[in-house]
């Protein structure tokens, strides 16, 4: 597991402005997964159905065929999991229901991929529960790019900036539930 957490227990505060994000340098153990778990903890959003989509956590660059994966909060409150198997083409899977988190509230979000099954989870303080039903995907390994992991924006911090805060982001190279 790779774990990024604020060292003083404080959250990463994100103003929803481009170039305001955090990143972790590329490492080989952060890319090229089949099964995986991606999780952001203690996420607080002033609006859980934002006016424009926000990128929460990704390893995804739109240029140079460097797409791998991204977790986004969509305008309808659903979680989007966008993946690439070749670095160029992309496929997006969405939770079948919105998070249901109240504006201003805090929750943790998880995407779990086991084989071709993709599950979305939310935890508002009483443990993780699945968001809707399992989504059918494919079991092809994700593209192993060499871009940084970004928290709070995508494409080098230039697009889909997050407005809110995130305490921790975690990546498991297996399906951990």
mmCIF file with all atom_site columns, C-alpha atoms in Angstrom:
data_model
loop_
_atom_site.group_PDB
_atom_site.id
_atom_site.type_symbol
_atom_site.label_atom_id
_atom_site.label_alt_id
_atom_site.label_comp_id
_atom_site.label_asym_id
_atom_site.label_entity_id
_atom_site.label_seq_id
_atom_site.pdbx_PDB_ins_code
_atom_site.Cartn_x
_atom_site.Cartn_y
_atom_site.Cartn_z
_atom_site.occupancy
_atom_site.B_iso_or_equiv
_atom_site.pdbx_formal_charge
_atom_site.auth_seq_id
_atom_site.auth_comp_id
_atom_site.auth_asym_id
_atom_site.auth_atom_id
_atom_site.pdbx_PDB_model_num
ATOM 1   C CA . UNK A 1 1   ? 0.000   0.000  0.000   1.00 0.00 ? 1   UNK A CA 1
ATOM 2   C CA . UNK A 1 2   ? 1.172   3.489  -0.798  1.00 0.00 ? 2   UNK A CA 1
ATOM 3   C CA . UNK A 1 3   ? -0.139  6.022  1.678   1.00 0.00 ? 3   UNK A CA 1
ATOM 4   C CA . UNK A 1 4   ? -0.054  9.806  1.409   1.00 0.00 ? 4   UNK A CA 1
ATOM 5   C CA . UNK A 1 5   ? -1.219  11.577 4.581   1.00 0.00 ? 5   UNK A CA 1
ATOM 6   C CA . UNK A 1 6   ? -0.733  14.991 6.069   1.00 0.00 ? 6   UNK A CA 1
ATOM 7   C CA . UNK A 1 7   ? 2.061   14.575 8.617   1.00 0.00 ? 7   UNK A CA 1
ATOM 8   C CA . UNK A 1 8   ? 0.501   16.855 11.194  1.00 0.00 ? 8   UNK A CA 1
ATOM 9   C CA . UNK A 1 9   ? -2.993  15.390 10.952  1.00 0.00 ? 9   UNK A CA 1
ATOM 10  C CA . UNK A 1 10  ? -4.210  18.398 9.016   1.00 0.00 ? 10  UNK A CA 1
ATOM 11  C CA . UNK A 1 11  ? -5.974  18.106 5.714   1.00 0.00 ? 11  UNK A CA 1
ATOM 12  C CA . UNK A 1 12  ? -4.771  19.193 2.302   1.00 0.00 ? 12  UNK A CA 1
ATOM 13  C CA . UNK A 1 13  ? -6.942  22.263 1.720   1.00 0.00 ? 13  UNK A CA 1
ATOM 14  C CA . UNK A 1 14  ? -7.854  22.762 -1.912  1.00 0.00 ? 14  UNK A CA 1
ATOM 15  C CA . UNK A 1 15  ? -9.370  26.084 -3.056  1.00 0.00 ? 15  UNK A CA 1
ATOM 16  C CA . UNK A 1 16  ? -10.716 24.855 -6.415  1.00 0.00 ? 16  UNK A CA 1
ATOM 17  C CA . UNK A 1 17  ? -8.152  26.855 -8.357  1.00 0.00 ? 17  UNK A CA 1
ATOM 18  C CA . UNK A 1 18  ? -5.809  25.362 -10.987 1.00 0.00 ? 18  UNK A CA 1
ATOM 19  C CA . UNK A 1 19  ? -2.233  24.665 -9.830  1.00 0.00 ? 19  UNK A CA 1
ATOM 20  C CA . UNK A 1 20  ? -3.372  24.134 -6.217  1.00 0.00 ? 20  UNK A CA 1
ATOM 21  C CA . UNK A 1 21  ? -2.857  20.408 -5.690  1.00 0.00 ? 21  UNK A CA 1
ATOM 22  C CA . UNK A 1 22  ? -0.418  17.899 -4.210  1.00 0.00 ? 22  UNK A CA 1
ATOM 23  C CA . UNK A 1 23  ? 1.624   15.303 -6.049  1.00 0.00 ? 23  UNK A CA 1
ATOM 24  C CA . UNK A 1 24  ? 3.774   12.277 -5.347  1.00 0.00 ? 24  UNK A CA 1
ATOM 25  C CA . UNK A 1 25  ? 6.601   11.444 -7.785  1.00 0.00 ? 25  UNK A CA 1
ATOM 26  C CA . UNK A 1 26  ? 6.185   8.435  -10.028 1.00 0.00 ? 26  UNK A CA 1
ATOM 27  C CA . UNK A 1 27  ? 7.369   5.075  -8.717  1.00 0.00 ? 27  UNK A CA 1
ATOM 28  C CA . UNK A 1 28  ? 7.052   1.719  -10.447 1.00 0.00 ? 28  UNK A CA 1
ATOM 29  C CA . UNK A 1 29  ? 4.819   0.306  -7.680  1.00 0.00 ? 29  UNK A CA 1
ATOM 30  C CA . UNK A 1 30  ? 2.212   3.019  -8.365  1.00 0.00 ? 30  UNK A CA 1
ATOM 31  C CA . UNK A 1 31  ? 1.274   1.892  -11.880 1.00 0.00 ? 31  UNK A CA 1
ATOM 32  C CA . UNK A 1 32  ? 0.251   -1.018 -14.069 1.00 0.00 ? 32  UNK A CA 1
ATOM 33  C CA . UNK A 1 33  ? -2.257  -2.726 -11.788 1.00 0.00 ? 33  UNK A CA 1
ATOM 34  C CA . UNK A 1 34  ? -4.867  -5.325 -12.579 1.00 0.00 ? 34  UNK A CA 1
ATOM 35  C CA . UNK A 1 35  ? -6.815  -5.525 -9.325  1.00 0.00 ? 35  UNK A CA 1
ATOM 36  C CA . UNK A 1 36  ? -6.539  -2.394 -7.211  1.00 0.00 ? 36  UNK A CA 1
ATOM 37  C CA . UNK A 1 37  ? -8.053  -0.278 -4.475  1.00 0.00 ? 37  UNK A CA 1
ATOM 38  C CA . UNK A 1 38  ? -7.963  3.524  -4.560  1.00 0.00 ? 38  UNK A CA 1
ATOM 39  C CA . UNK A 1 39  ? -9.149  5.457  -1.542  1.00 0.00 ? 39  UNK A CA 1
ATOM 40  C CA . UNK A 1 40  ? -9.371  9.071  -0.368  1.00 0.00 ? 40  UNK A CA 1
ATOM 41  C CA . UNK A 1 41  ? -10.100 9.588  3.327   1.00 0.00 ? 41  UNK A CA 1
ATOM 42  C CA . UNK A 1 42  ? -11.802 12.351 5.238   1.00 0.00 ? 42  UNK A CA 1
ATOM 43  C CA . UNK A 1 43  ? -12.815 14.320 2.174   1.00 0.00 ? 43  UNK A CA 1
ATOM 44  C CA . UNK A 1 44  ? -14.808 17.448 2.953   1.00 0.00 ? 44  UNK A CA 1
ATOM 45  C CA . UNK A 1 45  ? -16.596 19.282 0.147   1.00 0.00 ? 45  UNK A CA 1
ATOM 46  C CA . UNK A 1 46  ? -18.674 22.425 0.423   1.00 0.00 ? 46  UNK A CA 1
ATOM 47  C CA . UNK A 1 47  ? -20.734 20.990 -2.463  1.00 0.00 ? 47  UNK A CA 1
ATOM 48  C CA . UNK A 1 48  ? -20.962 17.223 -3.134  1.00 0.00 ? 48  UNK A CA 1
ATOM 49  C CA . UNK A 1 49  ? -22.752 17.969 -6.448  1.00 0.00 ? 49  UNK A CA 1
ATOM 50  C CA . UNK A 1 50  ? -20.322 20.588 -7.773  1.00 0.00 ? 50  UNK A CA 1
ATOM 51  C CA . UNK A 1 51  ? -20.941 22.911 -10.719 1.00 0.00 ? 51  UNK A CA 1
ATOM 52  C CA . UNK A 1 52  ? -18.064 21.191 -12.566 1.00 0.00 ? 52  UNK A CA 1
ATOM 53  C CA . UNK A 1 53  ? -16.377 17.826 -12.066 1.00 0.00 ? 53  UNK A CA 1
ATOM 54  C CA . UNK A 1 54  ? -13.464 17.695 -9.623  1.00 0.00 ? 54  UNK A CA 1
ATOM 55  C CA . UNK A 1 55  ? -10.497 15.339 -9.820  1.00 0.00 ? 55  UNK A CA 1
ATOM 56  C CA . UNK A 1 56  ? -9.849  13.836 -6.407  1.00 0.00 ? 56  UNK A CA 1
ATOM 57  C CA . UNK A 1 57  ? -6.928  11.491 -7.050  1.00 0.00 ? 57  UNK A CA 1
ATOM 58  C CA . UNK A 1 58  ? -5.205  10.334 -10.235 1.00 0.00 ? 58  UNK A CA 1
ATOM 59  C CA . UNK A 1 59  ? -2.210  9.092  -12.169 1.00 0.00 ? 59  UNK A CA 1
ATOM 60  C CA . UNK A 1 60  ? -3.314  10.505 -15.452 1.00 0.00 ? 60  UNK A CA 1
ATOM 61  C CA . UNK A 1 61  ? -1.781  12.919 -17.925 1.00 0.00 ? 61  UNK A CA 1
ATOM 62  C CA . UNK A 1 62  ? -3.699  13.823 -21.077 1.00 0.00 ? 62  UNK A CA 1
ATOM 63  C CA . UNK A 1 63  ? -0.608  14.334 -23.253 1.00 0.00 ? 63  UNK A CA 1
ATOM 64  C CA . UNK A 1 64  ? 2.030   11.882 -24.383 1.00 0.00 ? 64  UNK A CA 1
ATOM 65  C CA . UNK A 1 65  ? -0.156  8.788  -23.958 1.00 0.00 ? 65  UNK A CA 1
ATOM 66  C CA . UNK A 1 66  ? 0.287   8.819  -20.169 1.00 0.00 ? 66  UNK A CA 1
ATOM 67  C CA . UNK A 1 67  ? -3.249  8.027  -18.981 1.00 0.00 ? 67  UNK A CA 1
ATOM 68  C CA . UNK A 1 68  ? -3.656  5.364  -16.296 1.00 0.00 ? 68  UNK A CA 1
ATOM 69  C CA . UNK A 1 69  ? -6.451  6.041  -13.740 1.00 0.00 ? 69  UNK A CA 1
ATOM 70  C CA . UNK A 1 70  ? -8.443  8.849  -12.168 1.00 0.00 ? 70  UNK A CA 1
ATOM 71  C CA . UNK A 1 71  ? -11.160 9.214  -9.514  1.00 0.00 ? 71  UNK A CA 1
ATOM 72  C CA . UNK A 1 72  ? -13.445 12.212 -9.993  1.00 0.00 ? 72  UNK A CA 1
ATOM 73  C CA . UNK A 1 73  ? -16.519 13.655 -8.296  1.00 0.00 ? 73  UNK A CA 1
ATOM 74  C CA . UNK A 1 74  ? -19.079 14.385 -11.024 1.00 0.00 ? 74  UNK A CA 1
ATOM 75  C CA . UNK A 1 75  ? -21.651 17.176 -11.065 1.00 0.00 ? 75  UNK A CA 1
ATOM 76  C CA . UNK A 1 76  ? -24.441 14.713 -10.215 1.00 0.00 ? 76  UNK A CA 1
ATOM 77  C CA . UNK A 1 77  ? -22.588 13.512 -7.097  1.00 0.00 ? 77  UNK A CA 1
ATOM 78  C CA . UNK A 1 78  ? -21.508 10.204 -8.611  1.00 0.00 ? 78  UNK A CA 1
ATOM 79  C CA . UNK A 1 79  ? -17.938 8.913  -8.492  1.00 0.00 ? 79  UNK A CA 1
ATOM 80  C CA . UNK A 1 80  ? -16.240 8.440  -11.855 1.00 0.00 ? 80  UNK A CA 1
ATOM 81  C CA . UNK A 1 81  ? -13.356 5.977  -12.305 1.00 0.00 ? 81  UNK A CA 1
ATOM 82  C CA . UNK A 1 82  ? -11.562 6.661  -15.599 1.00 0.00 ? 82  UNK A CA 1
ATOM 83  C CA . UNK A 1 83  ? -8.940  4.201  -16.798 1.00 0.00 ? 83  UNK A CA 1
ATOM 84  C CA . UNK A 1 84  ? -6.644  3.551  -19.733 1.00 0.00 ? 84  UNK A CA 1
ATOM 85  C CA . UNK A 1 85  ? -5.263  0.193  -20.782 1.00 0.00 ? 85  UNK A CA 1
ATOM 86  C CA . UNK A 1 86  ? -2.870  1.563  -23.414 1.00 0.00 ? 86  UNK A CA 1
ATOM 87  C CA . UNK A 1 87  ? -2.107  5.093  -22.175 1.00 0.00 ? 87  UNK A CA 1
ATOM 88  C CA . UNK A 1 88  ? -4.104  6.722  -24.978 1.00 0.00 ? 88  UNK A CA 1
ATOM 89  C CA . UNK A 1 89  ? -7.734  5.573  -25.061 1.00 0.00 ? 89  UNK A CA 1
ATOM 90  C CA . UNK A 1 90  ? -9.854  5.969  -21.957 1.00 0.00 ? 90  UNK A CA 1
ATOM 91  C CA . UNK A 1 91  ? -12.914 4.284  -20.465 1.00 0.00 ? 91  UNK A CA 1
ATOM 92  C CA . UNK A 1 92  ? -15.000 5.823  -17.695 1.00 0.00 ? 92  UNK A CA 1
ATOM 93  C CA . UNK A 1 93  ? -17.061 3.861  -15.178 1.00 0.00 ? 93  UNK A CA 1
ATOM 94  C CA . UNK A 1 94  ? -19.513 5.622  -12.843 1.00 0.00 ? 94  UNK A CA 1
ATOM 95  C CA . UNK A 1 95  ? -21.060 4.656  -9.545  1.00 0.00 ? 95  UNK A CA 1
ATOM 96  C CA . UNK A 1 96  ? -24.703 3.743  -10.146 1.00 0.00 ? 96  UNK A CA 1
ATOM 97  C CA . UNK A 1 97  ? -25.852 6.196  -7.449  1.00 0.00 ? 97  UNK A CA 1
ATOM 98  C CA . UNK A 1 98  ? -24.564 9.474  -6.046  1.00 0.00 ? 98  UNK A CA 1
ATOM 99  C CA . UNK A 1 99  ? -22.570 9.561  -2.810  1.00 0.00 ? 99  UNK A CA 1
ATOM 100 C CA . UNK A 1 100 ? -25.503 11.010 -0.894  1.00 0.00 ? 100 UNK A CA 1
ATOM 101 C CA . UNK A 1 101 ? -23.085 13.014 1.242   1.00 0.00 ? 101 UNK A CA 1
ATOM 102 C CA . UNK A 1 102 ? -24.501 16.323 2.503   1.00 0.00 ? 102 UNK A CA 1
ATOM 103 C CA . UNK A 1 103 ? -22.822 19.555 1.440   1.00 0.00 ? 103 UNK A CA 1
ATOM 104 C CA . UNK A 1 104 ? -20.116 20.504 3.940   1.00 0.00 ? 104 UNK A CA 1
ATOM 105 C CA . UNK A 1 105 ? -19.932 16.965 5.346   1.00 0.00 ? 105 UNK A CA 1
ATOM 106 C CA . UNK A 1 106 ? -16.901 14.666 5.442   1.00 0.00 ? 106 UNK A CA 1
ATOM 107 C CA . UNK A 1 107 ? -16.678 11.193 3.885   1.00 0.00 ? 107 UNK A CA 1
ATOM 108 C CA . UNK A 1 108 ? -14.152 8.668  2.659   1.00 0.00 ? 108 UNK A CA 1
ATOM 109 C CA . UNK A 1 109 ? -14.434 7.248  -0.866  1.00 0.00 ? 109 UNK A CA 1
ATOM 110 C CA . UNK A 1 110 ? -13.122 3.987  -2.287  1.00 0.00 ? 110 UNK A CA 1
ATOM 111 C CA . UNK A 1 111 ? -12.946 2.383  -5.728  1.00 0.00 ? 111 UNK A CA 1
ATOM 112 C CA . UNK A 1 112 ? -12.282 -1.358 -5.751  1.00 0.00 ? 112 UNK A CA 1
ATOM 113 C CA . UNK A 1 113 ? -11.446 -3.260 -8.938  1.00 0.00 ? 113 UNK A CA 1
ATOM 114 C CA . UNK A 1 114 ? -11.406 -7.060 -8.804  1.00 0.00 ? 114 UNK A CA 1
ATOM 115 C CA . UNK A 1 115 ? -11.046 -8.718 -12.200 1.00 0.00 ? 115 UNK A CA 1
ATOM 116 C CA . UNK A 1 116 ? -13.754 -7.087 -14.293 1.00 0.00 ? 116 UNK A CA 1
ATOM 117 C CA . UNK A 1 117 ? -15.866 -5.976 -11.301 1.00 0.00 ? 117 UNK A CA 1
ATOM 118 C CA . UNK A 1 118 ? -15.728 -2.331 -10.222 1.00 0.00 ? 118 UNK A CA 1
ATOM 119 C CA . UNK A 1 119 ? -17.295 -1.284 -6.932  1.00 0.00 ? 119 UNK A CA 1
ATOM 120 C CA . UNK A 1 120 ? -17.677 2.184  -5.460  1.00 0.00 ? 120 UNK A CA 1
ATOM 121 C CA . UNK A 1 121 ? -17.919 2.804  -1.707  1.00 0.00 ? 121 UNK A CA 1
ATOM 122 C CA . UNK A 1 122 ? -18.607 5.683  0.677   1.00 0.00 ? 122 UNK A CA 1
ATOM 123 C CA . UNK A 1 123 ? -18.031 5.951  4.422   1.00 0.00 ? 123 UNK A CA 1
ATOM 124 C CA . UNK A 1 124 ? -19.654 8.840  6.284   1.00 0.00 ? 124 UNK A CA 1
ATOM 125 C CA . UNK A 1 125 ? -18.474 7.626  9.679   1.00 0.00 ? 125 UNK A CA 1
ATOM 126 C CA . UNK A 1 126 ? -20.116 4.252  10.204  1.00 0.00 ? 126 UNK A CA 1
ATOM 127 C CA . UNK A 1 127 ? -18.025 2.073  7.872   1.00 0.00 ? 127 UNK A CA 1
ATOM 128 C CA . UNK A 1 128 ? -17.851 1.660  4.115   1.00 0.00 ? 128 UNK A CA 1
ATOM 129 C CA . UNK A 1 129 ? -21.017 0.799  2.214   1.00 0.00 ? 129 UNK A CA 1
ATOM 130 C CA . UNK A 1 130 ? -21.275 0.119  -1.495  1.00 0.00 ? 130 UNK A CA 1
ATOM 131 C CA . UNK A 1 131 ? -22.715 2.868  -3.708  1.00 0.00 ? 131 UNK A CA 1
ATOM 132 C CA . UNK A 1 132 ? -25.374 1.123  -5.762  1.00 0.00 ? 132 UNK A CA 1
ATOM 133 C CA . UNK A 1 133 ? -24.484 -1.993 -7.711  1.00 0.00 ? 133 UNK A CA 1
ATOM 134 C CA . UNK A 1 134 ? -21.259 -3.473 -9.066  1.00 0.00 ? 134 UNK A CA 1
ATOM 135 C CA . UNK A 1 135 ? -20.262 -2.074 -12.466 1.00 0.00 ? 135 UNK A CA 1
ATOM 136 C CA . UNK A 1 136 ? -18.986 -4.442 -15.167 1.00 0.00 ? 136 UNK A CA 1
ATOM 137 C CA . UNK A 1 137 ? -15.594 -3.560 -16.629 1.00 0.00 ? 137 UNK A CA 1
ATOM 138 C CA . UNK A 1 138 ? -12.780 -5.610 -18.147 1.00 0.00 ? 138 UNK A CA 1
ATOM 139 C CA . UNK A 1 139 ? -9.899  -7.355 -16.399 1.00 0.00 ? 139 UNK A CA 1
ATOM 140 C CA . UNK A 1 140 ? -7.117  -5.880 -18.560 1.00 0.00 ? 140 UNK A CA 1
ATOM 141 C CA . UNK A 1 141 ? -4.243  -4.388 -16.538 1.00 0.00 ? 141 UNK A CA 1
ATOM 142 C CA . UNK A 1 142 ? -4.169  -0.605 -16.412 1.00 0.00 ? 142 UNK A CA 1
ATOM 143 C CA . UNK A 1 143 ? -1.476  1.220  -18.325 1.00 0.00 ? 143 UNK A CA 1
ATOM 144 C CA . UNK A 1 144 ? 1.750   1.579  -16.330 1.00 0.00 ? 144 UNK A CA 1
ATOM 145 C CA . UNK A 1 145 ? 2.558   5.228  -16.999 1.00 0.00 ? 145 UNK A CA 1
ATOM 146 C CA . UNK A 1 146 ? 5.402   7.277  -15.498 1.00 0.00 ? 146 UNK A CA 1
ATOM 147 C CA . UNK A 1 147 ? 3.453   10.356 -14.380 1.00 0.00 ? 147 UNK A CA 1
ATOM 148 C CA . UNK A 1 148 ? 3.114   11.633 -10.829 1.00 0.00 ? 148 UNK A CA 1
ATOM 149 C CA . UNK A 1 149 ? 0.161   10.806 -8.607  1.00 0.00 ? 149 UNK A CA 1
ATOM 150 C CA . UNK A 1 150 ? -1.910  13.972 -8.222  1.00 0.00 ? 150 UNK A CA 1
ATOM 151 C CA . UNK A 1 151 ? -4.358  14.827 -5.457  1.00 0.00 ? 151 UNK A CA 1
ATOM 152 C CA . UNK A 1 152 ? -6.858  17.623 -6.003  1.00 0.00 ? 152 UNK A CA 1
ATOM 153 C CA . UNK A 1 153 ? -6.457  18.265 -9.755  1.00 0.00 ? 153 UNK A CA 1
ATOM 154 C CA . UNK A 1 154 ? -5.522  16.481 -12.990 1.00 0.00 ? 154 UNK A CA 1
ATOM 155 C CA . UNK A 1 155 ? -3.256  17.066 -16.044 1.00 0.00 ? 155 UNK A CA 1
ATOM 156 C CA . UNK A 1 156 ? -0.403  18.575 -14.071 1.00 0.00 ? 156 UNK A CA 1
ATOM 157 C CA . UNK A 1 157 ? -2.754  20.468 -11.781 1.00 0.00 ? 157 UNK A CA 1
ATOM 158 C CA . UNK A 1 158 ? -4.331  22.457 -14.597 1.00 0.00 ? 158 UNK A CA 1
ATOM 159 C CA . UNK A 1 159 ? -7.809  20.921 -14.906 1.00 0.00 ? 159 UNK A CA 1
ATOM 160 C CA . UNK A 1 160 ? -10.718 19.923 -12.638 1.00 0.00 ? 160 UNK A CA 1
ATOM 161 C CA . UNK A 1 161 ? -9.354  21.486 -9.445  1.00 0.00 ? 161 UNK A CA 1
ATOM 162 C CA . UNK A 1 162 ? -10.976 20.249 -6.248  1.00 0.00 ? 162 UNK A CA 1
ATOM 163 C CA . UNK A 1 163 ? -12.679 22.637 -3.857  1.00 0.00 ? 163 UNK A CA 1
ATOM 164 C CA . UNK A 1 164 ? -12.564 21.097 -0.390  1.00 0.00 ? 164 UNK A CA 1
ATOM 165 C CA . UNK A 1 165 ? -10.077 19.125 1.644   1.00 0.00 ? 165 UNK A CA 1
ATOM 166 C CA . UNK A 1 166 ? -8.567  15.635 1.656   1.00 0.00 ? 166 UNK A CA 1
ATOM 167 C CA . UNK A 1 167 ? -6.706  14.100 4.603   1.00 0.00 ? 167 UNK A CA 1
ATOM 168 C CA . UNK A 1 168 ? -5.302  10.944 3.015   1.00 0.00 ? 168 UNK A CA 1
ATOM 169 C CA . UNK A 1 169 ? -4.998  9.195  -0.358  1.00 0.00 ? 169 UNK A CA 1
ATOM 170 C CA . UNK A 1 170 ? -4.111  5.507  -0.613  1.00 0.00 ? 170 UNK A CA 1
ATOM 171 C CA . UNK A 1 171 ? -3.311  3.040  -3.387  1.00 0.00 ? 171 UNK A CA 1
ATOM 172 C CA . UNK A 1 172 ? -3.324  -0.732 -2.991  1.00 0.00 ? 172 UNK A CA 1
ATOM 173 C CA . UNK A 1 173 ? -2.081  -2.969 -5.801  1.00 0.00 ? 173 UNK A CA 1
ATOM 174 C CA . UNK A 1 174 ? -4.793  -5.490 -4.926  1.00 0.00 ? 174 UNK A CA 1
ATOM 175 C CA . UNK A 1 175 ? -8.484  -5.440 -4.139  1.00 0.00 ? 175 UNK A CA 1
ATOM 176 C CA . UNK A 1 176 ? -8.664  -4.588 -0.428  1.00 0.00 ? 176 UNK A CA 1
ATOM 177 C CA . UNK A 1 177 ? -12.151 -4.397 1.065   1.00 0.00 ? 177 UNK A CA 1
#
